[in-house]
Tab-separated table of C-alpha atoms in Angstrom:
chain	number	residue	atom	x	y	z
A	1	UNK	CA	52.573	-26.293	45.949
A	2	UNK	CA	51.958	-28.121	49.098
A	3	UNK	CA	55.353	-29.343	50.716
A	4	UNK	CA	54.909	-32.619	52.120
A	5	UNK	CA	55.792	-33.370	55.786
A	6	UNK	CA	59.282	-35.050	55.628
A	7	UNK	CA	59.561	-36.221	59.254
A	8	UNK	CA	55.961	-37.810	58.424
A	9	UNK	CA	57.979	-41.076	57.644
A	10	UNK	CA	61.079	-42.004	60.404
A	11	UNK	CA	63.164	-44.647	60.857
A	12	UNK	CA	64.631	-45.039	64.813
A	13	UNK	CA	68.612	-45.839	65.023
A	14	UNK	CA	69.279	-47.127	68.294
A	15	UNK	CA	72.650	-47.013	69.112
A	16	UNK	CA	75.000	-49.728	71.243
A	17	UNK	CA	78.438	-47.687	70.883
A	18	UNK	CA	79.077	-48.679	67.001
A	19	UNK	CA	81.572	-46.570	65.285
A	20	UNK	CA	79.236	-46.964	62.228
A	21	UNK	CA	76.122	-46.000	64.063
A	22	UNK	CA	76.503	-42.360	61.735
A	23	UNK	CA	77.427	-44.638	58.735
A	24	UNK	CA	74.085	-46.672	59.029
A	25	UNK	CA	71.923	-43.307	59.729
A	26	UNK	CA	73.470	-41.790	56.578
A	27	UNK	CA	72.395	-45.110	54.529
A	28	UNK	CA	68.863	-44.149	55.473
A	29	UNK	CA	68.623	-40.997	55.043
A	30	UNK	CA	70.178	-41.373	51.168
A	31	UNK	CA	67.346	-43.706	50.697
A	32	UNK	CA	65.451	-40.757	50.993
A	33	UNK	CA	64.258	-41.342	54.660
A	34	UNK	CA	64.309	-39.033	57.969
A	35	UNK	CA	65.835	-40.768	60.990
A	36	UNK	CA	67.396	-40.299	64.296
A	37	UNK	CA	70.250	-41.911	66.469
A	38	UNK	CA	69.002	-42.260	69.884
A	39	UNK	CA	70.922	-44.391	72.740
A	40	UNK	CA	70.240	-47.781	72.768
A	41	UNK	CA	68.685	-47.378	76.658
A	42	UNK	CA	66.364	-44.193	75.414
A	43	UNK	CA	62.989	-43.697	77.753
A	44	UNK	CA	59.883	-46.142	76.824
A	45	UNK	CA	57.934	-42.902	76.935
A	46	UNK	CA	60.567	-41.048	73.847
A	47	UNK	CA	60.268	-44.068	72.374
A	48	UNK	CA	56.655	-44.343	71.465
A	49	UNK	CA	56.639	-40.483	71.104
A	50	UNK	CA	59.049	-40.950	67.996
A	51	UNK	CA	56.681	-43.284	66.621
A	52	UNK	CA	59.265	-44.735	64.283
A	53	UNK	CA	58.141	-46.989	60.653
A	54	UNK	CA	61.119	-49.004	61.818
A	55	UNK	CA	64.063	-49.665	64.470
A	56	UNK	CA	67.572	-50.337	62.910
A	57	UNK	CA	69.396	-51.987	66.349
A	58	UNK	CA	73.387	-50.728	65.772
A	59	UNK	CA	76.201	-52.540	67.641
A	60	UNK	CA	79.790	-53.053	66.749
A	61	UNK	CA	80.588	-57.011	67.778
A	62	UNK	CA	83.960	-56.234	67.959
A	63	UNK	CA	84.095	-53.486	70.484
A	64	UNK	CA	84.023	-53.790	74.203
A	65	UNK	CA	80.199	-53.235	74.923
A	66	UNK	CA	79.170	-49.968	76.636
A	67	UNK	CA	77.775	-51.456	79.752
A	68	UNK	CA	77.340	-55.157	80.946
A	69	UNK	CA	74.567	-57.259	78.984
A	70	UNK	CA	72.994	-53.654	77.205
A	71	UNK	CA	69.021	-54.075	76.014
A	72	UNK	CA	67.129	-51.856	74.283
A	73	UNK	CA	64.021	-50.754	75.923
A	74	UNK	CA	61.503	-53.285	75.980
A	75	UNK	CA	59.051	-50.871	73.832
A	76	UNK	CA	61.346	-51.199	71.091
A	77	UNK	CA	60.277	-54.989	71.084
A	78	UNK	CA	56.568	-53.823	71.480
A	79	UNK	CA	55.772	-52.024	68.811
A	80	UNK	CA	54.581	-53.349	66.060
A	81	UNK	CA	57.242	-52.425	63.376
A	82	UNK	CA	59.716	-54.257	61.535
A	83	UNK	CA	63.167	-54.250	63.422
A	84	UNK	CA	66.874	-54.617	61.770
A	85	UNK	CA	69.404	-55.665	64.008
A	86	UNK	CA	73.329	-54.330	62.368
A	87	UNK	CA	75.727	-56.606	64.999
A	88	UNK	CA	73.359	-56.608	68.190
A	89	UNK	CA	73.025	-59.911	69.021
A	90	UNK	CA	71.181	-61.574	72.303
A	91	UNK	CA	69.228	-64.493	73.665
A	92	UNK	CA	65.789	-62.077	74.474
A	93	UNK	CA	66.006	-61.204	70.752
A	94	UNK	CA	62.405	-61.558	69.070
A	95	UNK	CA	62.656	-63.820	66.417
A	96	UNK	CA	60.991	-61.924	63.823
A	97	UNK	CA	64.229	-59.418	63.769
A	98	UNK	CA	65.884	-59.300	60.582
A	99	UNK	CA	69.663	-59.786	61.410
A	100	UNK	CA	72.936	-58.544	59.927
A	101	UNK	CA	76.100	-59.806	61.373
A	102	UNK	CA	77.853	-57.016	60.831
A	103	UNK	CA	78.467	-53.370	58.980
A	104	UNK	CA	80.147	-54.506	56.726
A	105	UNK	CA	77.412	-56.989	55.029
A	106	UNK	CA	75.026	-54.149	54.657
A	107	UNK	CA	76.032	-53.394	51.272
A	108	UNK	CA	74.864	-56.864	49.658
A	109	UNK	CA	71.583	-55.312	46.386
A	110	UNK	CA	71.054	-52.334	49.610
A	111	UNK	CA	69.753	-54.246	52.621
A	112	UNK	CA	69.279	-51.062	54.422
A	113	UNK	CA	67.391	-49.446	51.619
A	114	UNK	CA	65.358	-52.600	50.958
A	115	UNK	CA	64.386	-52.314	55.203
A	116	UNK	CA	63.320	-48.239	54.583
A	117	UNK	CA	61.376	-48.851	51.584
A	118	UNK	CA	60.083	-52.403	51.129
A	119	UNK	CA	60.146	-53.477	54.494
A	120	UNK	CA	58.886	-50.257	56.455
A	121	UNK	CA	56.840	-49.171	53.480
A	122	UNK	CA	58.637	-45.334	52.992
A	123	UNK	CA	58.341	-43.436	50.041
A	124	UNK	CA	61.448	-41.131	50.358
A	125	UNK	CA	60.276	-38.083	50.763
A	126	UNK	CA	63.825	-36.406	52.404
A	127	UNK	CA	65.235	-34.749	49.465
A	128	UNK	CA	67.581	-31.403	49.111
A	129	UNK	CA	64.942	-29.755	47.540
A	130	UNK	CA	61.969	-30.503	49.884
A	131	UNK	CA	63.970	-30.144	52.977
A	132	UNK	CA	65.170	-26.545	52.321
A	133	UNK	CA	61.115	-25.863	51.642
A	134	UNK	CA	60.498	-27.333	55.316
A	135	UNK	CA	63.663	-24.998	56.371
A	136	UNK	CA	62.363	-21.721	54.907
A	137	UNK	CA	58.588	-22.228	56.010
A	138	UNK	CA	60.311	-23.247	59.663
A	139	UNK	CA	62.439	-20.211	60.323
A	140	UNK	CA	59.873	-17.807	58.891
A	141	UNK	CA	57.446	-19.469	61.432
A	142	UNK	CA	60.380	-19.162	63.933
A	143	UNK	CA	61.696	-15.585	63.298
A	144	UNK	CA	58.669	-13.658	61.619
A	145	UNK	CA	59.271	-10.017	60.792
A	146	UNK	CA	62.352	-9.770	63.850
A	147	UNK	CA	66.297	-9.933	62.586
A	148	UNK	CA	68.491	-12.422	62.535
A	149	UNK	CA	72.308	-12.293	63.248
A	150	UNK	CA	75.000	-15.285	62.379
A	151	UNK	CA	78.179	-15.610	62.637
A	152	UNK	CA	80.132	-16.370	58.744
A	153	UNK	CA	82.982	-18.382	59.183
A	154	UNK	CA	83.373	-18.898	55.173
A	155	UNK	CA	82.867	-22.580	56.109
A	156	UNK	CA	80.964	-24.572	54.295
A	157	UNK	CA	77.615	-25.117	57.342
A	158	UNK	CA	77.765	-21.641	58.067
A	159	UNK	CA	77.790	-20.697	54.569
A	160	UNK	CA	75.210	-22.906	53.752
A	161	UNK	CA	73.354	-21.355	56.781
A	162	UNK	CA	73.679	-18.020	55.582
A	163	UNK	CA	72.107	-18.613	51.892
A	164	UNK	CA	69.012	-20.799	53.828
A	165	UNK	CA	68.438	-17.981	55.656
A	166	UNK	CA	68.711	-15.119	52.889
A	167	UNK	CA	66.419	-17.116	50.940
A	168	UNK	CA	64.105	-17.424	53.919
A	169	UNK	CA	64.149	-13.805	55.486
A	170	UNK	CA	66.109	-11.760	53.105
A	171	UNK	CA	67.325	-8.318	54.513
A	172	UNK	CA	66.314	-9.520	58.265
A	173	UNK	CA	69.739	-11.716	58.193
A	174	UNK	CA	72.749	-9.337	59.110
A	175	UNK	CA	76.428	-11.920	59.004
A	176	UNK	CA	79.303	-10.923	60.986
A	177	UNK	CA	82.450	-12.345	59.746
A	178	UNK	CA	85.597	-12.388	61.820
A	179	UNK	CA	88.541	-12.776	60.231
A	180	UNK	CA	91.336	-13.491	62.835
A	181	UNK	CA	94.361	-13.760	60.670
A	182	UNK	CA	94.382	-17.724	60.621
A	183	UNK	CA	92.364	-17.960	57.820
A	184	UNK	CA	93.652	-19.634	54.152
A	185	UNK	CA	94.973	-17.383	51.583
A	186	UNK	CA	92.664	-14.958	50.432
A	187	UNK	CA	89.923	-16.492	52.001
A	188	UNK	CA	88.593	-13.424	54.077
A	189	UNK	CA	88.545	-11.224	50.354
A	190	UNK	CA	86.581	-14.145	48.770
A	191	UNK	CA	83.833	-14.856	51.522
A	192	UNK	CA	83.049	-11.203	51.244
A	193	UNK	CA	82.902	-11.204	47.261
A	194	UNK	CA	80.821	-14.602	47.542
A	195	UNK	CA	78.037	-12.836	50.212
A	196	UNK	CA	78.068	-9.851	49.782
A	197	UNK	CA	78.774	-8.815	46.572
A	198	UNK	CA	77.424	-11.893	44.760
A	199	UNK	CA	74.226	-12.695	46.701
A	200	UNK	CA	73.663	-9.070	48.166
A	201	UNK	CA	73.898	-10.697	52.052
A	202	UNK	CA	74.731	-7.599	54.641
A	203	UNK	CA	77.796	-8.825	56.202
A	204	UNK	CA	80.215	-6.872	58.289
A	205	UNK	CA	83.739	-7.510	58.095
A	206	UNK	CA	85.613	-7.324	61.154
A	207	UNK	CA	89.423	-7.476	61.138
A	208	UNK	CA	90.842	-8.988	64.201
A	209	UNK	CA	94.421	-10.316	63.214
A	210	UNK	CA	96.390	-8.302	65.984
A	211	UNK	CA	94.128	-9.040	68.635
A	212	UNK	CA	94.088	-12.720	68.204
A	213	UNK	CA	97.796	-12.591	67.707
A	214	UNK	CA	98.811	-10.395	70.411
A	215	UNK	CA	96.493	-13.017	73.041
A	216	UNK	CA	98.294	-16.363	71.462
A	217	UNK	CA	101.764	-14.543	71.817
A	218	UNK	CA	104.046	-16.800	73.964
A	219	UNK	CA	101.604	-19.541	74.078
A	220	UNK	CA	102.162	-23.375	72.625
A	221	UNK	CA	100.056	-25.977	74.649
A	222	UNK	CA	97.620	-26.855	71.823
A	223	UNK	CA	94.568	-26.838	74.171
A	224	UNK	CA	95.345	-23.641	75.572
A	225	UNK	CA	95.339	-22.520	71.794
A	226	UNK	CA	92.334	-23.720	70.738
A	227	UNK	CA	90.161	-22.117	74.343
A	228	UNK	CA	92.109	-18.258	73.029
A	229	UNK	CA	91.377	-18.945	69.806
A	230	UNK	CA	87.558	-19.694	70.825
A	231	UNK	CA	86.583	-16.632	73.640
A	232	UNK	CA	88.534	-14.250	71.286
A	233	UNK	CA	86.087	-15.336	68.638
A	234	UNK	CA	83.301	-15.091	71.032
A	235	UNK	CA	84.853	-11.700	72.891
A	236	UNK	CA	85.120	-9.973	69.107
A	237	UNK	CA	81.421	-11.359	67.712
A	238	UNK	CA	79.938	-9.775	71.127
A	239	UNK	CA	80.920	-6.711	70.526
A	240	UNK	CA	79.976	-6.546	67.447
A	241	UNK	CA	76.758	-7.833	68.224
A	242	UNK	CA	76.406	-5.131	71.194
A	243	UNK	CA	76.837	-2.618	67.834
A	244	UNK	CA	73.428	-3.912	66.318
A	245	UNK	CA	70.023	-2.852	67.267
A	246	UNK	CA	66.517	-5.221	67.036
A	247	UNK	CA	68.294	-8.482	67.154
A	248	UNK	CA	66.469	-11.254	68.706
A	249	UNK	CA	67.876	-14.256	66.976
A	250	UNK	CA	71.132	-15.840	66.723
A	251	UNK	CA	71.720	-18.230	63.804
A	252	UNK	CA	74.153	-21.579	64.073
A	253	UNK	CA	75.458	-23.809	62.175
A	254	UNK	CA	74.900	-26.945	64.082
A	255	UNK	CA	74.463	-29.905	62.291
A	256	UNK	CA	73.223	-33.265	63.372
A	257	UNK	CA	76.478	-35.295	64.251
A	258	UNK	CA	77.285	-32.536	66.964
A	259	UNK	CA	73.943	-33.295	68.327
A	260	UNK	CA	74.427	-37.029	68.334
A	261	UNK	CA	78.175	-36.122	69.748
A	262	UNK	CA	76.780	-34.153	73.130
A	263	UNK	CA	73.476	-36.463	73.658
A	264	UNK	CA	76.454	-39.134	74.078
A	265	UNK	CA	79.065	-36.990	75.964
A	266	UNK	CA	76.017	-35.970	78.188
A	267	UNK	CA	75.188	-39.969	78.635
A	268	UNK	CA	78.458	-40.708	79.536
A	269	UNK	CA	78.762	-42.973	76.199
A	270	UNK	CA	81.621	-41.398	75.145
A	271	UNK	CA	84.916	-40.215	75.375
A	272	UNK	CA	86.415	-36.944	74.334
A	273	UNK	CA	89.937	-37.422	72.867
A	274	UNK	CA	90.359	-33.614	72.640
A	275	UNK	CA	88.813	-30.135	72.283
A	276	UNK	CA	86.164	-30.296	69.383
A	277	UNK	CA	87.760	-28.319	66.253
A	278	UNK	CA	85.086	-25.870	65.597
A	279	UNK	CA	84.693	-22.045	67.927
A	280	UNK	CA	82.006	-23.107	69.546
A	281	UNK	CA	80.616	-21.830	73.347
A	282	UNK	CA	78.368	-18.422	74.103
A	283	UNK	CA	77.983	-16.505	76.431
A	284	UNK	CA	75.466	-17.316	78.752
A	285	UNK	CA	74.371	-13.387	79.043
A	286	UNK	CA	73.536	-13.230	75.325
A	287	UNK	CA	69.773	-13.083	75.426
A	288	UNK	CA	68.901	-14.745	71.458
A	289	UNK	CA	66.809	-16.934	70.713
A	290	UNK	CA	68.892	-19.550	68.672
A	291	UNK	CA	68.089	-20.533	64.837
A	292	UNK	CA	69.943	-23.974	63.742
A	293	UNK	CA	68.127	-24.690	60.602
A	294	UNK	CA	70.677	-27.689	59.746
A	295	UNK	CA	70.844	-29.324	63.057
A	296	UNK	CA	68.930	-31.823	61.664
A	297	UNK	CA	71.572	-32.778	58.807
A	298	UNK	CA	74.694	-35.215	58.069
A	299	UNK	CA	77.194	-33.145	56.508
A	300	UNK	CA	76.757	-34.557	53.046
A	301	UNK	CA	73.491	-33.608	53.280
A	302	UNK	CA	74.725	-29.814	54.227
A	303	UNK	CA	76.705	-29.740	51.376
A	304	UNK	CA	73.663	-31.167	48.510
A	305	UNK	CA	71.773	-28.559	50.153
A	306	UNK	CA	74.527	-25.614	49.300
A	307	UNK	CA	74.588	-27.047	45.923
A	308	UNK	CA	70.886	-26.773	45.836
A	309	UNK	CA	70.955	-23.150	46.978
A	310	UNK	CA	73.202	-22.359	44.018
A	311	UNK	CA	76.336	-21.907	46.112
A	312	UNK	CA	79.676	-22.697	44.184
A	313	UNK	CA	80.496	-26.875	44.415
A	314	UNK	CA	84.142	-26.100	44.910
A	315	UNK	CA	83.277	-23.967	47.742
A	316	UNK	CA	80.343	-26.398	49.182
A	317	UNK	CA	82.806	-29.268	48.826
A	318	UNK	CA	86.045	-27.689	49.915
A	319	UNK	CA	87.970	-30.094	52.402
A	320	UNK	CA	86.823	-29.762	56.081
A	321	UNK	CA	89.188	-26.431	58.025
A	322	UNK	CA	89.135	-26.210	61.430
A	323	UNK	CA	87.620	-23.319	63.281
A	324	UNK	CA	90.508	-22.399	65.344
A	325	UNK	CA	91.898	-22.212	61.401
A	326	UNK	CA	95.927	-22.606	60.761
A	327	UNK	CA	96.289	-21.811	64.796
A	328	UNK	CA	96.215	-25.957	65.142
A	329	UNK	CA	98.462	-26.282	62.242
A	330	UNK	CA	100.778	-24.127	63.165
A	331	UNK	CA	103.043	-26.135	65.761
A	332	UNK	CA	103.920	-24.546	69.387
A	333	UNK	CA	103.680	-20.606	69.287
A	334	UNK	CA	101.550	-18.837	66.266
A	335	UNK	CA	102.837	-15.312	65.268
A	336	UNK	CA	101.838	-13.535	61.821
A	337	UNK	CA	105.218	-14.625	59.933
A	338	UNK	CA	104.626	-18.254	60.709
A	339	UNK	CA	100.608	-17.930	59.664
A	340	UNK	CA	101.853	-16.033	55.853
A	341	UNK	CA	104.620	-18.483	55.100
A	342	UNK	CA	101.972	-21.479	56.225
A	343	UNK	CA	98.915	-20.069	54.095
A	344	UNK	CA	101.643	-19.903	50.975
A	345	UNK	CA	102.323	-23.255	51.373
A	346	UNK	CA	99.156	-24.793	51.973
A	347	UNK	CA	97.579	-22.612	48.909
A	348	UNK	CA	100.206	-24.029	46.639
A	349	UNK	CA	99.533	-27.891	47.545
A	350	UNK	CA	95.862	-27.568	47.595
A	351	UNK	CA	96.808	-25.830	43.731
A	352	UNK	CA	98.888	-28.767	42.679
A	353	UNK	CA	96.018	-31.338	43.758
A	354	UNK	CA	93.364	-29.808	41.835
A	355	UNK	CA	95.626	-29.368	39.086
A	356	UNK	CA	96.919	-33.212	39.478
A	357	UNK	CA	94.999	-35.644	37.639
A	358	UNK	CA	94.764	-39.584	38.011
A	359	UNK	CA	94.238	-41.203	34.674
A	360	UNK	CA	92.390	-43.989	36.156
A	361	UNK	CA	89.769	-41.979	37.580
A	362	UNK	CA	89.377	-38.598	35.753
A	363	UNK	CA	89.094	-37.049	38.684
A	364	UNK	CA	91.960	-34.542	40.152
A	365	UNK	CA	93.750	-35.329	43.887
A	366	UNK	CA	92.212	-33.257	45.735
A	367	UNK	CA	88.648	-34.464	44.932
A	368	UNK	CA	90.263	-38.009	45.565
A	369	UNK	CA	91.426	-36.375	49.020
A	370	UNK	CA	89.110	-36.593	51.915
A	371	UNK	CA	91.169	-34.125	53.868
A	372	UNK	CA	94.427	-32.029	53.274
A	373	UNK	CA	96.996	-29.482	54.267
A	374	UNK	CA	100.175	-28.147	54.971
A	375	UNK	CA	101.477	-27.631	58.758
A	376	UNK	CA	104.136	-25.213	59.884
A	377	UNK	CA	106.822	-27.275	61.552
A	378	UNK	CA	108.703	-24.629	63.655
A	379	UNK	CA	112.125	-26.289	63.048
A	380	UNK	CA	114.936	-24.920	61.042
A	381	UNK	CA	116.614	-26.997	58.612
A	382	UNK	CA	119.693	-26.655	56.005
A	383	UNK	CA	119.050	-26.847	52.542
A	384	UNK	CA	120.847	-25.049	49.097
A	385	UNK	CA	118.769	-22.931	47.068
A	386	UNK	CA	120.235	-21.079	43.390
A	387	UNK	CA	123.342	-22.450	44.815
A	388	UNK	CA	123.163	-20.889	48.109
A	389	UNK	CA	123.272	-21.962	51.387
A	390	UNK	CA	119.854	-21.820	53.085
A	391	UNK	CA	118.655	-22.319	57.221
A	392	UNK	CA	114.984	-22.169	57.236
A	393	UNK	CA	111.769	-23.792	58.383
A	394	UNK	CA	109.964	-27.247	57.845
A	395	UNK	CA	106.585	-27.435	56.149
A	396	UNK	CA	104.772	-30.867	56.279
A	397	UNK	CA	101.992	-32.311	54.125
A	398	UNK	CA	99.314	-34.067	55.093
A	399	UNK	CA	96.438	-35.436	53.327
A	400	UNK	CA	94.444	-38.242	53.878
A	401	UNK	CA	91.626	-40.698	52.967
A	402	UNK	CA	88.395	-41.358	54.554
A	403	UNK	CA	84.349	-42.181	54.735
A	404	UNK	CA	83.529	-40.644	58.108
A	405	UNK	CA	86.826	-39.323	59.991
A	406	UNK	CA	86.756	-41.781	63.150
A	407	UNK	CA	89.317	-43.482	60.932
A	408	UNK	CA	91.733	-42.377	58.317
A	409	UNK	CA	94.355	-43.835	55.791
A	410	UNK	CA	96.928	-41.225	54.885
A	411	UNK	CA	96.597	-40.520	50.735
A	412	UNK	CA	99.204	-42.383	48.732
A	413	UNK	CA	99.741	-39.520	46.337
A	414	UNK	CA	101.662	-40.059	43.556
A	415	UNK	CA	105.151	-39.237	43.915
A	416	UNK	CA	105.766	-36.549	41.030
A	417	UNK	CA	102.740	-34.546	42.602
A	418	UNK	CA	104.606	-34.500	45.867
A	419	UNK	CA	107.672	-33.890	44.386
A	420	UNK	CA	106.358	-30.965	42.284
A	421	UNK	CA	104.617	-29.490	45.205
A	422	UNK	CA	107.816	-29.953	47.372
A	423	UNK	CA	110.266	-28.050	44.553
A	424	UNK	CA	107.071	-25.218	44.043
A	425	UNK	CA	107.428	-24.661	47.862
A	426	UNK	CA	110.937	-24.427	48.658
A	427	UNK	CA	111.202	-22.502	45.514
A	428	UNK	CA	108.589	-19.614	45.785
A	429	UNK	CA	108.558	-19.487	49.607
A	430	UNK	CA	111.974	-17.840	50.805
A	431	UNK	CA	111.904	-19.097	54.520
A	432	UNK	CA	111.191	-22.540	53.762
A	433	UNK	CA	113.890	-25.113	53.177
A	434	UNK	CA	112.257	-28.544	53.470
A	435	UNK	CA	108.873	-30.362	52.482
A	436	UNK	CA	108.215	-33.686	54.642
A	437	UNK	CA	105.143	-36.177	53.940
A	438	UNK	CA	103.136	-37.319	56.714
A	439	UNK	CA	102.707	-41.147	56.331
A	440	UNK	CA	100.285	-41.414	59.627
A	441	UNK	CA	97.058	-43.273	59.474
A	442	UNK	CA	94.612	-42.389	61.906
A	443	UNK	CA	94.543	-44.187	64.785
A	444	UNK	CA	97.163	-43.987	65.960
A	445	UNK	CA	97.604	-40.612	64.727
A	446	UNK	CA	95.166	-37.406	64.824
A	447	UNK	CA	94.088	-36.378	61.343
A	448	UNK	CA	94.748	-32.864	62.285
A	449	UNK	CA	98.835	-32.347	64.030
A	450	UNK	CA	97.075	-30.672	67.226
């Protein structure tokens, strides 16, 4: 069988500082469409390159524009393609532009979908299955008969990257998986049942709990967290790497929102709030070649894919955990008690939410959930247990609701879930005396505490 050429057909976001610039790219490519978010000021000459079926224009009217009186390039205008305009709005404006006020009137019978396929003629041809076919055939092109190494996380991109690329190259994919004692409960013992032992991946385990410890000891500035936290990681996978002969490749899993994320940081179009969650940085001296079969992909498309490669759905859609792991929900200084007493906690409430059902929907909490958590409070509160006095620490839970994460409602749970997961907590978990609900929407608060 003959797999077609999915970026045959493309559709050309151009973006004017939006917050739903992401939002409308997704809409396309669930109609089945490839596209790309460029800025709205990209080169004439990138431009035509692209050659796009269509240009969706993306502005937010209610935001403070990026620069004074912003234009797309004038070849956008030129070419002879039909254009959407999603909130852009200006006297030079070609009057054969189809024009949307605003995001939120995109929904009306699918106006976006009706531009892809009626207006700009695609047939659809991005799908799960035939983009992990274009995957396979690339990174065989791409790698050949030389080995592969990736770091596992137990996330779900770089688990998704490691079955792509077993599928792809088999036995020329070695994983390294360090576990630096921040992880969730149990969750080093079940990424190595899940690769190894299930799928037959060669992964090597490395344990790494006391070094990452001993190098956050004394330390609370979140920032300063997160940068130990991340050349640890890198320090620990080097060495390991150093261990392996013949490898020419290292494997990421980058997906396409971090691209979109650095083009703009690089542009100066816009602002970092805070270090990104994920380990991320390499060493410039490590001579690979890198592999980032999903750097193309929205993260709901990562996760059809895993689904597609017969990974596990509650693994593929498991809420999103930060890289640095519990060491950004673990408040001020992070030492091993504080990390076991956090994981028990946050393994019971994520329990009680699947367990949880709302009637009206059939479905349980934590699929109704878009994110949640506990977070280790270190503050020492009084509280009677079996009729005995008890001083110990705080646990807060946090989960919240949302489409893309720019912007977040915190989860109005219902009550007897809270309070069963509150009595569970302060009941099983000795050094725990009090269970607090975090009622922050984001803005003005972080989703995640640090």
């Amino acid at each position: 069988m003959i797999t077609p050429d999915i970026h045959a057909e493309r559709i050309l976001v151009l973006d004017f500082g939006s917050e739903y610039t992401q939002l409308i790219a997704r809409k396309v490519r669930t109609a089945g469409v490839y596209c790309e978010v460029h800025p709205f000021d990209m080169e004439e000459g990138a431009l035509r390159d692209f050659n796009p079926k269509g240009i969706i224009l993306s502005c937010d009217p209610g935001a403070a524009p990026l620069v004074a009186d912003p234009q797309p390039v004038a070849a956008a205008y030129q070419l002879d393609v039909p254009l959407l305009s999603i909130g852009y709005e200006h006297a030079r404006l070609p009057a054969r532009v189809q024009k949307i006020p605003d995001y939120d009137n995109t929904s009306s019978p699918g106006l976006i979908q009706q531009f892809v396929l009626q207006d700009c003629g695609c047939t659809g041809l991005w799908t799960p299955a035939n983009i992990i076919e274009d995957a396979i055939a690339s990174v065989r092109a791409q790698v050949g008969e030389r080995q592969v190494l990736l770091g596992l996380s137990g996330g779900v991109d770089s688990s998704v990257v490691a079955a792509l690329l077993h599928r792809a190259i088999g036995n020329q994919l070695t994983c390294v998986f360090v576990d630096h004692g921040l992880l969730r409960l149990h969750e080093g013992d079940q990424v190595m049942r899940m690769f190894a032992d299930n799928m037959g991946v060669k992964v090597i385990r490395v344990d790494a709990e006391q070094r990452f410890l001993e190098r956050l000891k004394g330390v609370s500035d979140p920032e300063e967290k997160r940068k130990i936290i991340g050349r640890t990681f890198i320090e620990v996978f080097d060495e390991e790497a150093a261990k392996l002969e013949g490898i020419d490749f290292l494997a990421q899993g980058t997906i396409y929102p971090d691209i979109i994320e650095s083009v703009a940081i690089k542009h100066g179009k816009a602002r970092v709030i805070k270090s990104h969650h994920n380990v991320g940085g390499l060493p410039e001296d490590m001579k690979f070649e890198l592999v980032e079969p999903l750097k193309e992909l929205f993260k709901d498309e990562v996760r059809k894919l895993g689904v597609e490669l017969g990974l596990p759905e509650a693994m593929v859609y498991r809420h999103p955990f930060p890289g640095p792991g519990l060491g950004v929900r673990i408040l001020g200084e992070i030492n091993k008690e504080y990390a076991d007493l956090l994981r028990q906690a946050d393994h019971i409430f994520i329990e009680e939410l699947r367990n949880w059902v709302d009637e009206s929907t059939g479905k349980n909490w934590y699929d109704l959930t878009s994110q949640a958590f506990a977070v280790f409070v270190p503050v020492k509160s009084v509280g009677v247990v079996n009729d005995e006095r008890r001083y110990a620490w705080v646990v807060s839970l946090r989960a919240v609701e949302t489409i893309d994460f720019m912007t977040a409602r915190w989860a109005h749970l219902p009550y007897g879930l809270i309070e069963k997961v509150s009595t569970r907590i302060i009941t099983e978990i000795e050094n725990i005396s009090r269970v607090v609900y975090d009622v922050s929407s984001k803005p003005p608060a972080t989703i995640e505490w640090e």
